[in-house]
Amino acid sequence: MSRTESFLRAPGTQLRIWAHRGNSSAAPENTAASDEAARRAGAEWIENDVRTTKDGVPVVMHDETVDRTTDGTGPIQSLTAAEVAELDAGSWFAPAFAGQRVRTLGAQLDGLKTRGGNLLLEIKGEHARSSVVRIVQEIQVHRMNGRVFVQSFEPQHLRWVRELAPELPLGLLRFALDPDPVAIAIAKDLELTSYNPSDAALQTRPGIIPELHAAGVAVNVWTVDDPNRWDALERAGVDGVITNCPAELAGWNAGRFALAG
Ligand code: G3P
Ligand code: CA
């Protein structure tokens, strides 16, 4: 897999499943448990978020603070990697997951290497260039360039990744559509593989799907858990869906295309 690989979906084929924060409806988000649940649900792609600790270590965490998803408190940027490693990231979800940890990106990549799957890595929140350098280094040191797709809401993060590791495919996340998504997508400093709008944003202008496809750019939509929307998005031609319910989407895909066949 590389930047030049197409992520466009051929007509009559299944929606690509991107498991949002792992299988986060079944297990605590962004943990090894949620990644394993996603893998076993049949998702080839696991979406995880990366932030950086006080001492510059990339860790897998969605929120700016550790309060909601661990037994600790405070901004992730105020904690060292050693402090973060002590936190329980599973009990908030259910007692069965007590002892799940906030992983370093390095540990997460090791897990993918040994257990399988690909990573849709969201560079989450604010990052200095040095922090993006460190994230890219982790991917390179683990020799996982061929199995990682990077996305961000921040075009500057993607520009830095493009500069540092031009082989990595890039996706731009959007809450609202740009006036001209194609112009953004094909800009030489980005050359996006995918444009990733929210479902609400896409519904304001579904015509961007064929426009982006004509430019060779895939459209992956977040975060959609409703089978009625999966149906509408499949018919509209989107390439993939970022979902909290990858097992259900895998089942829906199987049923939808069994009937079609
Ligand atoms: O992958 C899309 C989605 O992850 C963006 O929103 O807040 O869940 O990271 P968020
Ligand atoms: Ca995310």
CSV table of C-alpha atoms and ligand atoms in Angstrom, one decimal:
chain,number,residue,atom,x,y,z
A,1,MET,CA,0.0,0.0,0.0
A,2,SER,CA,1.3,3.5,-0.9
A,3,ARG,CA,0.2,6.9,-1.8
A,4,THR,CA,-0.2,5.8,-5.4
A,5,GLU,CA,-2.5,3.0,-4.6
A,6,SER,CA,-6.1,3.8,-5.4
A,7,PHE,CA,-8.6,3.7,-2.5
A,8,LEU,CA,-11.6,4.1,-5.0
A,9,ARG,CA,-14.2,1.4,-4.6
A,10,ALA,CA,-15.1,-0.5,-7.7
A,11,PRO,CA,-18.9,-0.6,-8.5
A,12,GLY,CA,-20.6,-3.5,-6.9
A,13,THR,CA,-18.0,-4.1,-4.3
A,14,GLN,CA,-18.3,-3.7,-0.5
A,15,LEU,CA,-17.8,-0.4,1.4
A,16,ARG,CA,-14.4,-0.2,3.0
A,17,ILE,CA,-14.6,-0.5,6.8
A,18,TRP,CA,-12.5,1.8,8.9
A,19,ALA,CA,-13.0,0.9,12.6
A,20,HIS,CA,-13.3,4.1,14.4
A,21,ARG,CA,-11.0,4.1,17.5
A,22,GLY,CA,-10.9,0.3,17.0
A,23,ASN,CA,-14.2,-1.5,17.6
A,24,SER,CA,-15.2,1.2,20.0
A,25,SER,CA,-18.8,0.1,20.4
A,26,ALA,CA,-17.5,-3.3,21.8
A,27,ALA,CA,-14.4,-2.3,23.8
A,28,PRO,CA,-12.7,0.8,25.2
A,29,GLU,CA,-11.6,3.1,22.4
A,30,ASN,CA,-8.1,3.2,21.1
A,31,THR,CA,-6.9,0.3,23.2
A,32,ALA,CA,-5.4,-3.1,22.3
A,33,ALA,CA,-8.8,-4.6,23.1
A,34,SER,CA,-10.7,-2.4,20.7
A,35,ASP,CA,-8.1,-3.0,18.0
A,36,GLU,CA,-8.4,-6.7,18.4
A,37,ALA,CA,-12.2,-6.6,18.4
A,38,ALA,CA,-12.0,-4.6,15.2
A,39,ARG,CA,-9.6,-7.1,13.6
A,40,ARG,CA,-11.8,-10.0,14.6
A,41,ALA,CA,-14.9,-8.2,13.2
A,42,GLY,CA,-13.2,-8.2,9.8
A,43,ALA,CA,-12.1,-4.6,9.6
A,44,GLU,CA,-8.9,-4.3,7.6
A,45,TRP,CA,-8.4,-0.8,8.8
A,46,ILE,CA,-8.3,0.4,12.4
A,47,GLU,CA,-8.6,4.2,13.1
A,48,ASN,CA,-6.6,5.4,16.1
A,49,ASP,CA,-5.8,8.9,17.3
A,50,VAL,CA,-2.3,10.0,18.2
A,51,ARG,CA,-1.2,12.7,20.7
A,52,THR,CA,2.1,13.6,22.3
A,53,THR,CA,3.1,13.4,26.0
A,54,LYS,CA,5.0,16.0,27.9
A,55,ASP,CA,8.3,14.2,27.1
A,56,GLY,CA,7.5,14.0,23.4
A,57,VAL,CA,6.3,10.4,23.1
A,58,PRO,CA,3.4,9.7,20.7
A,59,VAL,CA,0.6,7.9,22.4
A,60,VAL,CA,-2.8,6.5,21.2
A,61,MET,CA,-5.4,8.8,22.8
A,62,HIS,CA,-8.3,10.8,21.4
A,63,ASP,CA,-9.0,13.5,24.0
A,64,GLU,CA,-6.9,16.4,25.0
A,65,THR,CA,-7.1,15.2,28.6
A,66,VAL,CA,-7.0,11.7,30.1
A,67,ASP,CA,-10.1,12.3,32.2
A,68,ARG,CA,-12.8,10.6,30.2
A,69,THR,CA,-11.1,7.4,29.1
A,70,THR,CA,-8.7,6.7,32.0
A,71,ASP,CA,-8.6,6.7,35.8
A,72,GLY,CA,-6.2,9.7,35.7
A,73,THR,CA,-6.7,13.4,35.3
A,74,GLY,CA,-5.1,16.3,33.3
A,75,PRO,CA,-4.0,17.1,29.8
A,76,ILE,CA,-2.0,14.5,28.1
A,77,GLN,CA,0.7,17.1,27.4
A,78,SER,CA,1.2,17.6,31.2
A,79,LEU,CA,2.0,13.9,31.7
A,80,THR,CA,5.1,11.9,31.0
A,81,ALA,CA,5.0,8.7,29.0
A,82,ALA,CA,5.8,6.8,32.2
A,83,GLU,CA,2.9,8.4,34.0
A,84,VAL,CA,0.5,7.7,31.1
A,85,ALA,CA,1.7,4.1,31.1
A,86,GLU,CA,0.4,3.6,34.6
A,87,LEU,CA,-3.2,4.7,33.8
A,88,ASP,CA,-6.1,2.2,33.5
A,89,ALA,CA,-7.8,2.9,30.1
A,90,GLY,CA,-10.4,0.1,30.3
A,91,SER,CA,-12.4,0.3,33.5
A,92,TRP,CA,-14.4,3.4,32.4
A,93,PHE,CA,-15.9,1.3,29.7
A,94,ALA,CA,-16.6,-1.9,31.7
A,95,PRO,CA,-14.9,-3.8,34.5
A,96,ALA,CA,-14.0,-6.6,32.1
A,97,PHE,CA,-11.5,-4.3,30.5
A,98,ALA,CA,-9.7,-3.2,33.6
A,99,GLY,CA,-6.0,-3.0,33.0
A,100,GLN,CA,-6.1,-1.9,29.3
A,101,ARG,CA,-3.4,0.7,28.8
A,102,VAL,CA,-2.9,3.8,26.8
A,103,ARG,CA,-0.4,2.5,24.3
A,104,THR,CA,2.6,4.3,22.8
A,105,LEU,CA,2.3,4.6,19.0
A,106,GLY,CA,5.3,2.2,18.9
A,107,ALA,CA,3.5,-0.4,21.0
A,108,GLN,CA,0.5,0.0,18.8
A,109,LEU,CA,2.5,-0.5,15.6
A,110,ASP,CA,4.1,-3.6,17.2
A,111,GLY,CA,0.6,-5.0,17.9
A,112,LEU,CA,-0.4,-4.4,14.3
A,113,LYS,CA,2.8,-6.1,13.1
A,114,THR,CA,2.2,-9.3,15.1
A,115,ARG,CA,-1.6,-9.4,15.0
A,116,GLY,CA,-2.4,-8.0,11.6
A,117,GLY,CA,-4.4,-5.1,10.2
A,118,ASN,CA,-3.7,-1.6,8.9
A,119,LEU,CA,-3.7,1.7,10.6
A,120,LEU,CA,-5.6,4.9,9.8
A,121,LEU,CA,-3.7,7.2,12.1
A,122,GLU,CA,-5.3,10.5,12.9
A,123,ILE,CA,-2.8,13.1,14.1
A,124,LYS,CA,-5.1,14.6,16.7
A,125,GLY,CA,-5.1,18.2,18.1
A,126,GLU,CA,-2.3,20.6,17.9
A,127,HIS,CA,1.2,19.4,17.1
A,128,ALA,CA,4.5,21.2,16.4
A,129,ARG,CA,6.5,20.0,13.4
A,130,SER,CA,8.9,18.2,15.8
A,131,SER,CA,6.0,16.2,17.2
A,132,VAL,CA,4.9,15.2,13.6
A,133,VAL,CA,8.6,14.3,12.9
A,134,ARG,CA,8.6,11.9,15.9
A,135,ILE,CA,5.3,10.3,14.8
A,136,VAL,CA,6.6,9.7,11.3
A,137,GLN,CA,9.9,8.3,12.7
A,138,GLU,CA,7.9,5.8,14.7
A,139,ILE,CA,6.2,4.6,11.6
A,140,GLN,CA,9.5,4.4,9.7
A,141,VAL,CA,11.5,2.7,12.6
A,142,HIS,CA,8.7,0.1,12.8
A,143,ARG,CA,8.9,-0.3,9.0
A,144,MET,CA,5.1,0.1,8.8
A,145,ASN,CA,5.0,2.7,6.0
A,146,GLY,CA,3.2,0.2,3.8
A,147,ARG,CA,0.4,-0.3,6.4
A,148,VAL,CA,-0.3,3.2,7.6
A,149,PHE,CA,-2.7,5.9,6.2
A,150,VAL,CA,-2.5,9.3,7.9
A,151,GLN,CA,-5.4,11.6,8.4
A,152,SER,CA,-5.9,15.0,10.1
A,153,PHE,CA,-8.2,18.0,10.3
A,154,GLU,CA,-5.0,20.1,10.0
A,155,PRO,CA,-3.7,20.5,6.4
A,156,GLN,CA,-0.3,21.6,7.9
A,157,HIS,CA,0.1,18.3,9.7
A,158,LEU,CA,-0.5,16.5,6.4
A,159,ARG,CA,2.0,18.8,4.6
A,160,TRP,CA,4.6,17.9,7.1
A,161,VAL,CA,4.0,14.2,6.6
A,162,ARG,CA,4.1,14.6,2.9
A,163,GLU,CA,7.5,16.3,3.2
A,164,LEU,CA,8.8,13.7,5.6
A,165,ALA,CA,7.4,10.5,4.2
A,166,PRO,CA,6.0,11.1,0.7
A,167,GLU,CA,5.0,7.5,0.4
A,168,LEU,CA,2.3,7.6,3.0
A,169,PRO,CA,-1.3,8.1,1.8
A,170,LEU,CA,-3.1,11.1,3.3
A,171,GLY,CA,-6.7,11.9,4.1
A,172,LEU,CA,-8.1,15.3,5.0
A,173,LEU,CA,-10.8,15.3,7.7
A,174,ARG,CA,-13.5,17.9,7.4
A,175,PHE,CA,-16.4,19.0,9.6
A,176,ALA,CA,-17.7,21.2,6.8
A,177,LEU,CA,-17.0,21.0,3.1
A,178,ASP,CA,-14.4,23.2,1.5
A,179,PRO,CA,-15.7,25.5,-1.3
A,180,ASP,CA,-13.6,23.4,-3.8
A,181,PRO,CA,-12.6,20.0,-2.3
A,182,VAL,CA,-11.0,18.9,-5.5
A,183,ALA,CA,-8.6,21.9,-5.6
A,184,ILE,CA,-7.6,21.2,-2.0
A,185,ALA,CA,-7.2,17.5,-2.7
A,186,ILE,CA,-5.0,17.8,-5.8
A,187,ALA,CA,-2.8,20.7,-4.5
A,188,LYS,CA,0.8,19.7,-4.9
A,189,ASP,CA,1.7,20.2,-1.3
A,190,LEU,CA,-1.0,17.6,-0.2
A,191,GLU,CA,-2.0,15.3,-3.1
A,192,LEU,CA,-4.6,13.6,-1.0
A,193,THR,CA,-5.5,10.0,-1.4
A,194,SER,CA,-8.8,10.6,0.4
A,195,TYR,CA,-11.1,13.4,1.3
A,196,ASN,CA,-12.9,12.5,4.6
A,197,PRO,CA,-16.0,14.6,5.4
A,198,SER,CA,-18.5,14.2,8.2
A,199,ASP,CA,-21.7,12.5,7.1
A,200,ALA,CA,-23.6,15.7,7.9
A,201,ALA,CA,-21.2,17.8,5.7
A,202,LEU,CA,-21.4,15.3,2.8
A,203,GLN,CA,-25.2,15.5,2.8
A,204,THR,CA,-25.0,19.2,2.0
A,205,ARG,CA,-23.3,18.5,-1.3
A,206,PRO,CA,-23.1,14.8,-2.4
A,207,GLY,CA,-22.1,16.0,-5.8
A,208,ILE,CA,-18.5,16.2,-4.5
A,209,ILE,CA,-18.3,12.4,-4.7
A,210,PRO,CA,-18.1,12.1,-8.5
A,211,GLU,CA,-16.0,15.3,-8.7
A,212,LEU,CA,-13.4,13.8,-6.3
A,213,HIS,CA,-13.5,10.4,-8.0
A,214,ALA,CA,-12.8,12.0,-11.3
A,215,ALA,CA,-9.7,13.5,-9.8
A,216,GLY,CA,-8.7,10.0,-8.4
A,217,VAL,CA,-9.5,10.9,-4.8
A,218,ALA,CA,-11.5,8.6,-2.6
A,219,VAL,CA,-14.3,9.7,-0.2
A,220,ASN,CA,-14.4,8.2,3.2
A,221,VAL,CA,-17.2,9.4,5.6
A,222,TRP,CA,-17.3,9.6,9.4
A,223,THR,CA,-18.7,8.5,11.8
A,224,VAL,CA,-21.7,6.5,10.6
A,225,ASP,CA,-23.3,3.7,12.6
A,226,ASP,CA,-26.8,3.6,11.0
A,227,PRO,CA,-27.5,0.9,8.4
A,228,ASN,CA,-29.9,3.3,6.6
A,229,ARG,CA,-27.0,5.7,6.1
A,230,TRP,CA,-24.7,2.9,5.1
A,231,ASP,CA,-27.2,2.1,2.4
A,232,ALA,CA,-27.5,5.7,1.2
A,233,LEU,CA,-23.8,6.2,1.2
A,234,GLU,CA,-23.1,3.0,-0.7
A,235,ARG,CA,-25.6,4.1,-3.3
A,236,ALA,CA,-24.1,7.6,-3.5
A,237,GLY,CA,-20.8,5.9,-4.3
A,238,VAL,CA,-18.7,6.7,-1.3
A,239,ASP,CA,-15.6,4.4,-0.9
A,240,GLY,CA,-15.6,3.7,2.8
A,241,VAL,CA,-17.2,4.4,6.1
A,242,ILE,CA,-15.5,5.2,9.4
A,243,THR,CA,-17.7,3.5,12.0
A,244,ASN,CA,-17.9,2.6,15.7
A,245,CYS,CA,-19.7,-0.6,14.6
A,246,PRO,CA,-17.3,-2.5,12.3
A,247,ALA,CA,-18.8,-5.9,13.0
A,248,GLU,CA,-22.3,-4.7,12.1
A,249,LEU,CA,-21.0,-3.0,8.9
A,250,ALA,CA,-19.2,-6.2,7.9
A,251,GLY,CA,-22.5,-8.0,8.4
A,252,TRP,CA,-24.4,-5.4,6.4
A,253,ASN,CA,-21.8,-5.5,3.6
A,254,ALA,CA,-22.2,-9.3,3.4
A,255,GLY,CA,-26.0,-9.1,3.3
A,256,ARG,CA,-26.2,-6.2,0.9
A,257,PHE,CA,-23.8,-7.8,-1.7
A,258,ALA,CA,-25.2,-11.3,-1.3
A,259,LEU,CA,-28.6,-10.0,-2.3
A,260,ALA,CA,-27.1,-7.9,-5.1
A,261,GLY,CA,-25.1,-11.0,-6.4
B,1,G3P,O1,-12.0,9.3,11.6
B,1,G3P,C1,-12.9,10.4,11.7
B,1,G3P,C2,-13.0,10.8,13.1
B,1,G3P,O2,-12.1,10.0,13.9
B,1,G3P,C3,-12.9,12.2,13.4
B,1,G3P,O3,-13.4,12.5,14.6
B,1,G3P,O4,-13.3,13.2,17.0
B,1,G3P,O5,-13.7,10.8,16.4
B,1,G3P,O6,-11.5,11.8,16.0
B,1,G3P,P1,-12.9,12.1,16.1
B,2,CA,CA,-10.2,10.1,15.1
